[in-house]
Amino acid sequence: MKWDVDVRPEIAVEGVGKVFGAFTAIEELSFEVPKGRFISLLGPSGCGKSTILRMLAGLAAPTRGAVSFKGAPVLEPPPGMVYVFQQYTKSLFPWLTVLGNVEFGARSPHAARAGGRTGREECMETLRLVGLEAHAASYPWQLSGGMQQRVAIARALVARPEVLLMDEPFSALDALTRESLQDLLLRLWGELALTVIFVTHDIAEAIYLSDEIVVLSSAPSRILTRVSVEIGRPREQLATRESAQFLAHRRSLYQLVVGREQAA
């Protein structure tokens, strides 16, 4: 597994703001995401994390400023970028089998590396990557929550994306399932050389997964700080979370995020 990354920016956010009527959700944000990095957006509920992700994905337009992907402005969902939603129960098609859901992802016009179409063998290989090949003929409603989210991840990965945008994908899962999927995600990120932008309000999750954490304020959202997570890889649930570096990051981020909310 190769952890070295390209330092050139793959995604650039320049002076982005978002206003809904009289409400300013996002004041002004500027940051870059180099290719191959794992970046988390961390902040309190309601600070606009999901709105930022939708603007990165081309699903919403900024009121001011611009988002670019590989040097081109993002005006619509760009090829090579795939969005994994929080509510997997609503994003999967219950009338399709697990394999059928993944095949739908393979037919996406945004299947950049696969040319828009992928054969059944490649869909099955993607299911093997997430440990679901034995459940290809099952329907989503027959699976646990964690398995359903694995289907959603497989459907995203079969499009061979360069960038994976993930909106609190594990927040509805129990703790053990959540940790298992965190490790699965890190393995896939390393093996497939993905760039990942991950939205979470969980401080420990952000530290465990990320190369860098962009910490956001309450609305109107702005960047409070950017934290480089200086913890070696590969990471392991117990050893990493018990390390001095992890605990130091957790303490400082807790004071910054939760302390500000309590003071407010």
Rosetta silent file (secondary structure, phi, psi, omega in degrees, C-alpha in Angstrom):
SEQUENCE: MKWDVDVRPEIAVEGVGKVFGAFTAIEELSFEVPKGRFISLLGPSGCGKSTILRMLAGLAAPTRGAVSFKGAPVLEPPPGMVYVFQQYTKSLFPWLTVLGNVEFGARSPHAARAGGRTGREECMETLRLVGLEAHAASYPWQLSGGMQQRVAIARALVARPEVLLMDEPFSALDALTRESLQDLLLRLWGELALTVIFVTHDIAEAIYLSDEIVVLSSAPSRILTRVSVEIGRPREQLATRESAQFLAHRRSLYQLVVGREQAA
SCORE:     score description
SCORE:     0.000 S_00000001
   1 L     0.000  135.188 -175.071    0.000    0.000    0.000 S_00000001
   2 L  -109.640  123.123 -176.917    1.358    3.392   -1.005 S_00000001
   3 L  -103.308   -4.924  177.623    0.681    6.369    1.240 S_00000001
   4 L   -67.315  145.648 -177.606    2.665    9.001   -0.690 S_00000001
   5 L  -131.074  156.709  174.279    0.431   11.624   -2.320 S_00000001
   6 L   -76.308  132.987 -176.298    0.635   14.227   -5.068 S_00000001
   7 L   -89.511   -2.186  178.456    0.811   17.715   -3.536 S_00000001
   8 L   -71.918  140.787  179.789   -0.859   19.467   -6.503 S_00000001
   9 E   -68.717  129.067  174.543   -4.379   20.731   -5.734 S_00000001
  10 E   -93.552  -34.339  178.194   -7.072   18.568   -7.323 S_00000001
  11 E  -125.993  135.930  177.819   -9.935   20.626   -5.872 S_00000001
  12 E  -128.268  130.769  176.618   -9.813   24.351   -5.141 S_00000001
  13 E  -114.737  118.450 -171.667  -12.394   26.342   -3.173 S_00000001
  14 E  -124.991  106.563  174.889  -11.904   30.078   -3.640 S_00000001
  15 E    59.179   35.980 -173.775  -13.868   32.651   -1.659 S_00000001
  16 E   -79.953  131.094  173.762  -17.009   30.521   -1.602 S_00000001
  17 E  -132.564  156.153  179.864  -20.085   31.837    0.199 S_00000001
  18 E  -141.242  126.263 -179.273  -23.684   30.607    0.281 S_00000001
  19 E  -122.176  133.565  173.448  -26.809   32.603    1.110 S_00000001
  20 E  -113.914   99.639 -177.147  -30.352   31.267    1.411 S_00000001
  21 L    63.057 -120.634  179.306  -32.666   34.268    1.286 S_00000001
  22 L   -90.441   -0.905 -175.042  -31.818   36.421    4.297 S_00000001
  23 E  -101.269  122.779  175.158  -29.762   33.635    5.907 S_00000001
  24 E   -91.693  108.119 -178.847  -26.003   33.474    5.333 S_00000001
  25 E   -81.665  -41.537 -177.682  -25.056   29.819    5.709 S_00000001
  26 E  -130.015  123.727 -174.349  -21.430   30.103    4.610 S_00000001
  27 E   -76.957  -66.141  177.715  -19.509   33.322    4.968 S_00000001
  28 E  -164.644  123.393 -178.703  -16.353   32.761    2.940 S_00000001
  29 E  -126.084  137.950  172.997  -14.271   29.625    2.491 S_00000001
  30 E  -141.448  123.305  173.668  -11.004   29.072    0.676 S_00000001
  31 E  -163.162  162.210  178.647   -8.990   25.843    0.733 S_00000001
  32 E  -122.300  151.529  178.297   -7.322   23.350   -1.588 S_00000001
  33 E  -123.280  108.212  176.682   -7.346   19.555   -1.647 S_00000001
  34 E   -67.805  154.666  178.791   -4.252   17.871   -3.140 S_00000001
  35 L   -60.264  135.090  175.455   -4.702   14.683   -5.110 S_00000001
  36 L    85.434    2.479 -177.886   -4.750   11.534   -3.001 S_00000001
  37 L   -88.881  155.586  172.635   -5.458   13.256    0.330 S_00000001
  38 E  -110.517  108.934 -175.460   -8.068   12.312    2.903 S_00000001
  39 E  -115.808  131.661  174.568   -9.651   15.555    4.129 S_00000001
  40 E  -109.145  140.784  170.049  -12.416   15.837    6.725 S_00000001
  41 E  -100.168  115.435 -173.939  -14.759   18.780    7.180 S_00000001
  42 E  -119.173  135.198  176.970  -15.488   18.987   10.912 S_00000001
  43 L   179.114  171.148 -177.981  -17.876   21.317   12.673 S_00000001
  44 L   -66.682  160.867  176.634  -21.047   21.599   14.746 S_00000001
  45 L   -58.481  138.188  178.084  -24.451   20.558   13.408 S_00000001
  46 L    84.234    8.657 -177.389  -25.955   23.175   11.130 S_00000001
  47 L   -88.017   -1.229  175.876  -22.654   24.784   10.156 S_00000001
  48 L    98.208   16.132 -178.331  -23.085   24.040    6.449 S_00000001
  49 H   -60.323  -46.699 -179.103  -20.840   20.982    6.006 S_00000001
  50 H   -66.460  -36.268  177.288  -23.311   19.204    3.719 S_00000001
  51 H   -62.681  -41.522  177.069  -23.914   22.405    1.746 S_00000001
  52 H   -60.465  -45.117 -178.774  -20.166   22.706    1.150 S_00000001
  53 H   -62.851  -39.991  179.106  -20.024   19.107   -0.052 S_00000001
  54 H   -65.409  -34.511  176.744  -22.945   19.672   -2.441 S_00000001
  55 H   -69.624  -38.059  176.120  -21.166   22.687   -3.906 S_00000001
  56 H   -61.641  -35.783 -176.804  -17.994   20.628   -4.382 S_00000001
  57 L   -82.417   -6.023 -176.491  -20.093   18.004   -6.165 S_00000001
  58 L    78.209   15.987  178.841  -21.776   20.511   -8.451 S_00000001
  59 L   -91.006  -11.909  175.912  -25.178   19.793   -6.894 S_00000001
  60 L  -147.123  147.576 -178.388  -25.538   23.361   -5.608 S_00000001
  61 L   -98.850  137.400  174.644  -24.086   26.642   -6.822 S_00000001
  62 L   -67.646  149.591  174.817  -22.216   29.017   -4.528 S_00000001
  63 L   -70.664  -36.017  175.447  -23.667   32.492   -4.104 S_00000001
  64 E  -146.557  162.307 -177.605  -20.182   33.887   -4.538 S_00000001
  65 E    82.628 -173.776 -175.035  -16.744   32.478   -5.180 S_00000001
  66 E  -149.268  151.022  172.595  -15.884   29.392   -7.201 S_00000001
  67 E  -116.462  134.946  176.783  -15.099   25.684   -6.937 S_00000001
  68 E  -129.258  149.045  178.834  -12.743   24.049   -9.438 S_00000001
  69 E  -127.566  116.581 -177.167  -11.809   20.420  -10.116 S_00000001
  70 L    55.742   37.730  175.459   -8.553   19.732  -11.933 S_00000001
  71 L    87.650   -8.494 -178.813   -8.433   23.374  -12.971 S_00000001
  72 E  -106.286  141.070  179.582  -11.939   23.509  -14.470 S_00000001
  73 E   -63.829  141.249  177.752  -14.867   25.291  -12.786 S_00000001
  74 L   -91.065  105.170  179.614  -17.463   23.004  -11.214 S_00000001
  75 L  -112.273  -12.561  177.990  -20.806   24.082  -12.708 S_00000001
  76 L  -157.615  169.279  179.903  -22.456   20.641  -12.665 S_00000001
  77 L   -56.349  118.052 -175.517  -21.524   17.186  -11.312 S_00000001
  78 L   -85.754  145.913  171.602  -18.113   16.514  -12.907 S_00000001
  79 L   -57.078  141.434  179.037  -16.971   13.134  -14.242 S_00000001
  80 L    94.244   -1.854 -179.568  -14.592   11.446  -11.836 S_00000001
  81 E  -126.431  127.938 -176.508  -16.351   12.667   -8.684 S_00000001
  82 E  -127.710  141.691 -175.117  -18.914   10.545   -6.805 S_00000001
  83 E  -107.948  127.614  174.631  -21.117   11.447   -3.813 S_00000001
  84 E  -108.806  119.272 -173.719  -21.980    8.962   -1.024 S_00000001
  85 L   -83.964  159.990  178.555  -25.029   10.102    0.931 S_00000001
  86 L   -67.650  -43.544 -173.146  -25.693    9.814    4.643 S_00000001
  87 L   -92.729   83.311 -177.802  -29.076    8.104    4.269 S_00000001
  88 H   -61.765  -28.616 -179.711  -28.168    4.859    2.526 S_00000001
  89 H   -65.794  -24.666  179.449  -31.748    3.564    2.970 S_00000001
  90 H   -96.823  -16.455 -177.331  -32.925    6.337    0.647 S_00000001
  91 H   -91.863  -21.342  177.441  -30.066    6.189   -1.849 S_00000001
  92 L   -88.209  151.052  178.378  -30.347    2.468   -2.670 S_00000001
  93 L   -90.979  111.243 -174.667  -33.082    1.120   -4.943 S_00000001
  94 L   -67.184  -20.274 -179.793  -35.069   -1.441   -2.891 S_00000001
  95 L   -85.974   -6.743  176.130  -36.470   -3.131   -6.016 S_00000001
  96 L  -103.908  148.701  174.175  -32.978   -3.927   -7.321 S_00000001
  97 L   -68.981  172.904  175.436  -30.676   -6.598   -5.956 S_00000001
  98 H   -56.440  -47.753  178.776  -27.310   -5.705   -4.462 S_00000001
  99 H   -62.746  -39.597  179.158  -25.695   -6.502   -7.815 S_00000001
 100 H   -62.012  -39.359  177.196  -28.386   -4.510   -9.612 S_00000001
 101 H   -63.823  -40.648  179.669  -27.663   -1.450   -7.486 S_00000001
 102 H   -69.698  -38.606  177.425  -23.951   -1.694   -8.265 S_00000001
 103 H   -63.276  -33.140  175.443  -24.650   -2.187  -11.977 S_00000001
 104 H   -61.144  -43.314  177.153  -26.705    1.004  -11.890 S_00000001
 105 H   -62.257  -34.188 -179.881  -23.608    2.833  -10.626 S_00000001
 106 H   -68.535  -25.897  179.849  -21.568    1.301  -13.431 S_00000001
 107 L   -86.536   -1.012 -178.513  -23.946    2.787  -16.014 S_00000001
 108 L   -60.859  139.676  176.535  -23.533    6.292  -14.587 S_00000001
 109 L   -65.883  -12.165  179.406  -22.346    8.892  -17.117 S_00000001
 110 L   -95.885   13.343  175.365  -19.825    9.914  -14.429 S_00000001
 111 L   -75.538   79.970 -166.117  -18.093    6.531  -14.497 S_00000001
 112 L   -61.388  -54.369 -173.842  -14.930    8.312  -15.562 S_00000001
 113 L   -78.578  -21.168 -176.655  -12.327    5.548  -15.709 S_00000001
 114 L   -92.935    3.525  178.133  -14.794    2.874  -16.798 S_00000001
 115 L    70.385   18.073  177.828  -16.003    4.808  -19.824 S_00000001
 116 L    89.899  -14.785  179.690  -19.558    4.943  -18.469 S_00000001
 117 L  -137.973  141.779  179.273  -20.133    1.180  -18.653 S_00000001
 118 L  -137.473  137.735 -179.508  -18.719   -1.697  -16.639 S_00000001
 119 L   -72.590  166.840 -178.554  -19.317   -5.415  -17.109 S_00000001
 120 H   -61.125  -34.718  179.445  -20.883   -7.698  -14.544 S_00000001
 121 H   -62.026  -39.385  179.312  -17.501   -9.204  -13.690 S_00000001
 122 H   -70.513  -33.998  175.475  -16.179   -5.806  -12.650 S_00000001
 123 H   -63.757  -42.062  178.068  -19.317   -5.190  -10.582 S_00000001
 124 H   -66.294  -35.816  177.641  -18.751   -8.495   -8.801 S_00000001
 125 H   -64.804  -38.241  177.304  -15.115   -7.579   -8.240 S_00000001
 126 H   -65.583  -39.335  175.506  -16.233   -4.329   -6.627 S_00000001
 127 H   -63.255  -34.629  176.589  -18.588   -6.273   -4.365 S_00000001
 128 H   -65.420  -35.819  179.086  -15.641   -8.462   -3.402 S_00000001
 129 H   -59.045  -35.405 -177.807  -13.715   -5.330   -2.445 S_00000001
 130 L  -101.734    9.108  174.379  -16.387   -4.472    0.130 S_00000001
 131 L    75.008   29.790 -176.205  -16.983   -8.090    1.214 S_00000001
 132 L  -122.451   15.114 -177.222  -20.464   -8.516   -0.271 S_00000001
 133 H   -60.075  -30.395 -179.886  -19.970  -10.902   -3.186 S_00000001
 134 H   -73.806  -11.086 -177.369  -21.985  -13.575   -1.355 S_00000001
 135 H  -111.914   19.927 -175.853  -24.951  -11.194   -1.119 S_00000001
 136 L   -58.785  -34.255 -176.621  -25.107  -10.150   -4.779 S_00000001
 137 L   -90.525   -2.539  178.843  -28.600  -11.655   -5.223 S_00000001
 138 L   -78.985  164.145  174.989  -30.011  -10.185   -1.990 S_00000001
 139 L  -102.648  152.157 -176.933  -32.127   -7.043   -1.811 S_00000001
 140 H   -52.752  -39.348 -177.807  -31.076   -4.032    0.283 S_00000001
 141 H   -68.190  -10.863  176.532  -33.958   -4.473    2.720 S_00000001
 142 H   -89.893   -2.938 -174.523  -32.625   -7.954    3.528 S_00000001
 143 L  -108.604  159.385  173.655  -29.285   -6.544    4.741 S_00000001
 144 L   -70.145  168.149  178.857  -28.113   -4.825    7.912 S_00000001
 145 H   -59.739  -43.253  179.218  -27.459   -1.086    7.945 S_00000001
 146 H   -63.189  -38.921  178.577  -23.715   -1.568    7.695 S_00000001
 147 H   -68.728  -37.108  177.188  -24.088   -3.917    4.737 S_00000001
 148 H   -63.112  -39.317  178.601  -26.410   -1.475    2.992 S_00000001
 149 H   -68.947  -30.789  173.754  -23.809    1.256    3.345 S_00000001
 150 H   -62.977  -38.502  176.885  -21.232   -1.134    1.879 S_00000001
 151 H   -62.081  -44.446  179.647  -23.542   -1.492   -1.136 S_00000001
 152 H   -61.872  -39.227  178.131  -23.692    2.297   -1.451 S_00000001
 153 H   -67.450  -42.036  178.501  -19.883    2.484   -1.303 S_00000001
 154 H   -62.113  -40.477  179.298  -19.550   -0.298   -3.891 S_00000001
 155 H   -63.384  -34.840  176.446  -21.964    1.513   -6.197 S_00000001
 156 H   -71.122  -42.142 -174.679  -19.787    4.623   -5.907 S_00000001
 157 H   -71.851  -28.180 -176.691  -16.524    2.751   -6.422 S_00000001
 158 L   -66.623  -20.361  175.660  -17.638    0.817   -9.498 S_00000001
 159 L   -76.409   -0.986 -178.997  -17.692    4.143  -11.357 S_00000001
 160 L    52.822   57.413 -178.053  -13.914    4.261  -10.761 S_00000001
 161 L   -73.458  158.619  169.918  -13.994    7.774   -9.277 S_00000001
 162 L   -91.095  -32.867 -178.257  -10.987    9.923   -8.649 S_00000001
 163 E  -125.793  132.816  176.470  -12.739   11.776   -5.829 S_00000001
 164 E  -113.392  118.462  176.672  -15.125   10.346   -3.239 S_00000001
 165 E  -102.084  124.127 -172.331  -17.360   12.850   -1.427 S_00000001
 166 E  -127.860  120.268 -175.046  -18.898   11.363    1.723 S_00000001
 167 E  -102.089   92.846 -179.148  -21.621   13.077    3.765 S_00000001
 168 L    42.933   54.402 -170.630  -21.564   11.593    7.305 S_00000001
 169 L   -68.589  -18.330 -175.857  -21.874    8.096    5.791 S_00000001
 170 L  -111.529    6.691 -170.568  -21.494    6.211    9.088 S_00000001
 171 L   -67.606  -25.469 -177.258  -23.459    8.439   11.457 S_00000001
 172 L   -91.768    4.205 -174.038  -26.570    6.212   11.579 S_00000001
 173 L  -100.930  157.462  176.074  -24.635    3.025   12.377 S_00000001
 174 L   -69.067  164.442 -170.624  -23.757    1.398   15.682 S_00000001
 175 H   -60.259  -44.697 -177.324  -20.252    1.907   17.058 S_00000001
 176 H   -67.415  -42.105  177.979  -18.775   -1.464   16.070 S_00000001
 177 H   -64.852  -39.322 -179.861  -20.173   -1.334   12.526 S_00000001
 178 H   -61.012  -45.777 -179.847  -18.981    2.232   12.209 S_00000001
 179 H   -65.686  -37.803  177.558  -15.415    1.317   13.161 S_00000001
 180 H   -61.993  -41.814 -179.951  -15.443   -1.622   10.763 S_00000001
 181 H   -73.711  -29.985  173.271  -16.502    0.639    7.882 S_00000001
 182 H   -59.752  -45.171 -179.818  -13.912    3.250    8.844 S_00000001
 183 H   -67.831  -37.943  175.774  -11.207    0.607    8.408 S_00000001
 184 H   -60.876  -45.031 -179.264  -12.768   -0.583    5.148 S_00000001
 185 H   -61.530  -43.825  178.870  -12.769    2.983    3.839 S_00000001
 186 H   -63.189  -38.429  178.135   -9.109    3.514    4.733 S_00000001
 187 H   -63.947  -46.070 -179.391   -8.179    0.260    3.000 S_00000001
 188 H   -66.341  -39.052  177.647  -10.066    1.207   -0.167 S_00000001
 189 H   -59.069  -43.923  179.604   -8.655    4.738   -0.130 S_00000001
 190 H   -69.524  -42.400 -175.883   -5.121    3.335   -0.027 S_00000001
 191 H   -71.587  -35.505 -173.011   -5.669    0.583   -2.577 S_00000001
 192 H  -100.958    1.845  177.968   -7.579    2.681   -5.129 S_00000001
 193 L    54.765   48.462 -179.152   -5.590    5.938   -4.771 S_00000001
 194 L   -86.391  156.413  161.945   -8.710    7.996   -4.106 S_00000001
 195 E   -99.784  129.202 -177.249   -9.048   11.569   -2.961 S_00000001
 196 E  -122.717  131.477  169.904  -11.642   11.632   -0.161 S_00000001
 197 E  -117.797  118.542 -165.824  -13.524   14.589    1.313 S_00000001
 198 E  -122.070  121.108  178.133  -15.424   13.372    4.357 S_00000001
 199 E   -92.706  131.241  177.677  -18.053   15.322    6.307 S_00000001
 200 E  -155.504  155.531  168.657  -18.429   14.504   10.001 S_00000001
 201 L  -111.692    8.938 -179.088  -19.272   16.089   13.338 S_00000001
 202 L   -95.832  112.060 -175.929  -17.422   13.288   15.176 S_00000001
 203 H   -61.602  -47.941 -177.985  -14.027   14.540   16.350 S_00000001
 204 H   -62.465  -39.438  179.233  -12.511   11.087   16.950 S_00000001
 205 H   -63.597  -43.217  179.708  -13.672    9.849   13.537 S_00000001
 206 H   -61.049  -43.090 -179.806  -12.130   12.842   11.800 S_00000001
 207 H   -65.561  -45.519 -175.248   -8.778   12.282   13.533 S_00000001
 208 H   -62.009  -37.868 -172.743   -8.731    8.533   12.882 S_00000001
 209 H   -88.503  -32.395 -156.813   -9.434    8.849    9.159 S_00000001
 210 L   -93.605  155.667  161.930   -7.826   12.058    7.994 S_00000001
 211 L   -83.528  -36.782 -176.896   -4.604   13.509    6.693 S_00000001
 212 E  -148.144  145.499  179.569   -6.018   16.944    7.410 S_00000001
 213 E  -119.590  125.383  173.816   -9.095   18.341    9.161 S_00000001
 214 E   -95.718  112.644 -174.556  -10.767   21.583    8.078 S_00000001
 215 E   -95.163  125.702 -174.826  -12.487   22.902   11.213 S_00000001
 216 E  -108.914  150.112  176.530  -15.576   25.041   10.611 S_00000001
 217 L   -85.637  173.024  170.002  -17.387   27.520   12.826 S_00000001
 218 L   -64.175  162.712  179.756  -21.121   27.717   13.424 S_00000001
 219 L   -63.940  141.509   -1.713  -23.149   29.472   10.736 S_00000001
 220 L   -70.424  124.847 -168.651  -22.316   31.676    9.045 S_00000001
 221 E   -70.231  139.104  171.653  -19.581   29.139    8.487 S_00000001
 222 E  -146.390  167.453 -179.569  -15.934   30.017    8.105 S_00000001
 223 E   -82.688  121.192  175.229  -12.692   28.103    8.598 S_00000001
 224 E   -79.886  -44.244  179.485  -11.438   28.272   12.180 S_00000001
 225 E  -166.147  165.740  171.946   -8.276   26.290   11.496 S_00000001
 226 E  -122.216  125.562 -174.048   -6.791   23.477    9.432 S_00000001
 227 E  -111.286  121.297  172.777   -5.197   20.652   11.408 S_00000001
 228 E   -83.469  122.829 -176.216   -2.604   18.320    9.925 S_00000001
 229 L   -86.948  101.027 -175.892   -3.049   14.907   11.565 S_00000001
 230 L   -89.830   65.562  177.027    0.501   13.759   12.319 S_00000001
 231 L  -126.481  130.244 -175.617   -0.313   10.115   13.038 S_00000001
 232 L   -63.160  159.839  174.292    1.383    7.367   11.085 S_00000001
 233 L  -121.573  152.265    0.364   -0.359    4.975    8.715 S_00000001
 234 L   -70.607  158.484 -178.580   -1.640    2.338    8.578 S_00000001
 235 L  -107.158  156.853 -176.687   -3.878    3.045   11.583 S_00000001
 236 L  -137.629  137.923 -168.379   -5.518    0.618   13.988 S_00000001
 237 H   -52.732  -50.896 -176.438   -8.594    1.242   16.078 S_00000001
 238 H   -77.116  -53.513 -174.692   -7.163    0.536   19.537 S_00000001
 239 H   -61.971  -44.049 -178.483   -3.500    1.449   19.156 S_00000001
 240 H   -65.600  -45.580 -176.154   -4.156    4.648   17.204 S_00000001
 241 H   -70.732  -18.438  177.785   -6.935    5.894   19.480 S_00000001
 242 L   -94.750   -3.356 -175.563   -4.784    5.255   22.569 S_00000001
 243 L   -73.640  155.444  179.633   -1.724    7.059   21.184 S_00000001
 244 H   -63.263  -37.434 -179.776   -0.507   10.334   22.645 S_00000001
 245 H   -64.383  -42.886  179.791   -0.852   12.078   19.265 S_00000001
 246 H   -62.190  -47.282 -177.676   -4.476   11.025   18.897 S_00000001
 247 H   -64.785  -35.990  178.494   -5.384   12.140   22.415 S_00000001
 248 H   -66.727  -43.478  176.387   -3.635   15.481   21.952 S_00000001
 249 H   -61.195  -43.532 -177.375   -5.529   16.124   18.702 S_00000001
 250 H   -62.786  -42.639 -179.206   -8.811   15.116   20.346 S_00000001
 251 H   -63.514  -47.569 -175.725   -8.281   17.450   23.291 S_00000001
 252 H   -67.938  -39.355  179.628   -7.380   20.484   21.168 S_00000001
 253 H   -70.556  -37.220  177.688  -10.203   19.921   18.675 S_00000001
 254 H   -61.668  -45.455  179.525  -12.735   19.329   21.438 S_00000001
 255 H   -63.804  -36.460 -178.185  -11.768   22.600   23.090 S_00000001
 256 H   -72.690  -47.706 -174.110  -11.966   24.424   19.765 S_00000001
 257 H   -82.096  -56.562 -174.825  -15.264   22.992   18.496 S_00000001
 258 H   -73.735  -39.438  179.747  -17.247   22.138   21.643 S_00000001
 259 H   -60.067  -41.451  178.766  -15.751   24.913   23.776 S_00000001
 260 H   -65.977  -38.975  179.334  -16.799   27.578   21.287 S_00000001
 261 H   -65.197  -41.883  179.861  -20.313   26.146   21.086 S_00000001
 262 H   -65.933  -39.185  178.481  -20.676   26.110   24.872 S_00000001
 263 H   -65.229  -37.699  179.986  -19.368   29.660   25.120 S_00000001
 264 L   -67.855    0.000    0.000  -21.843   30.790   22.444 S_00000001
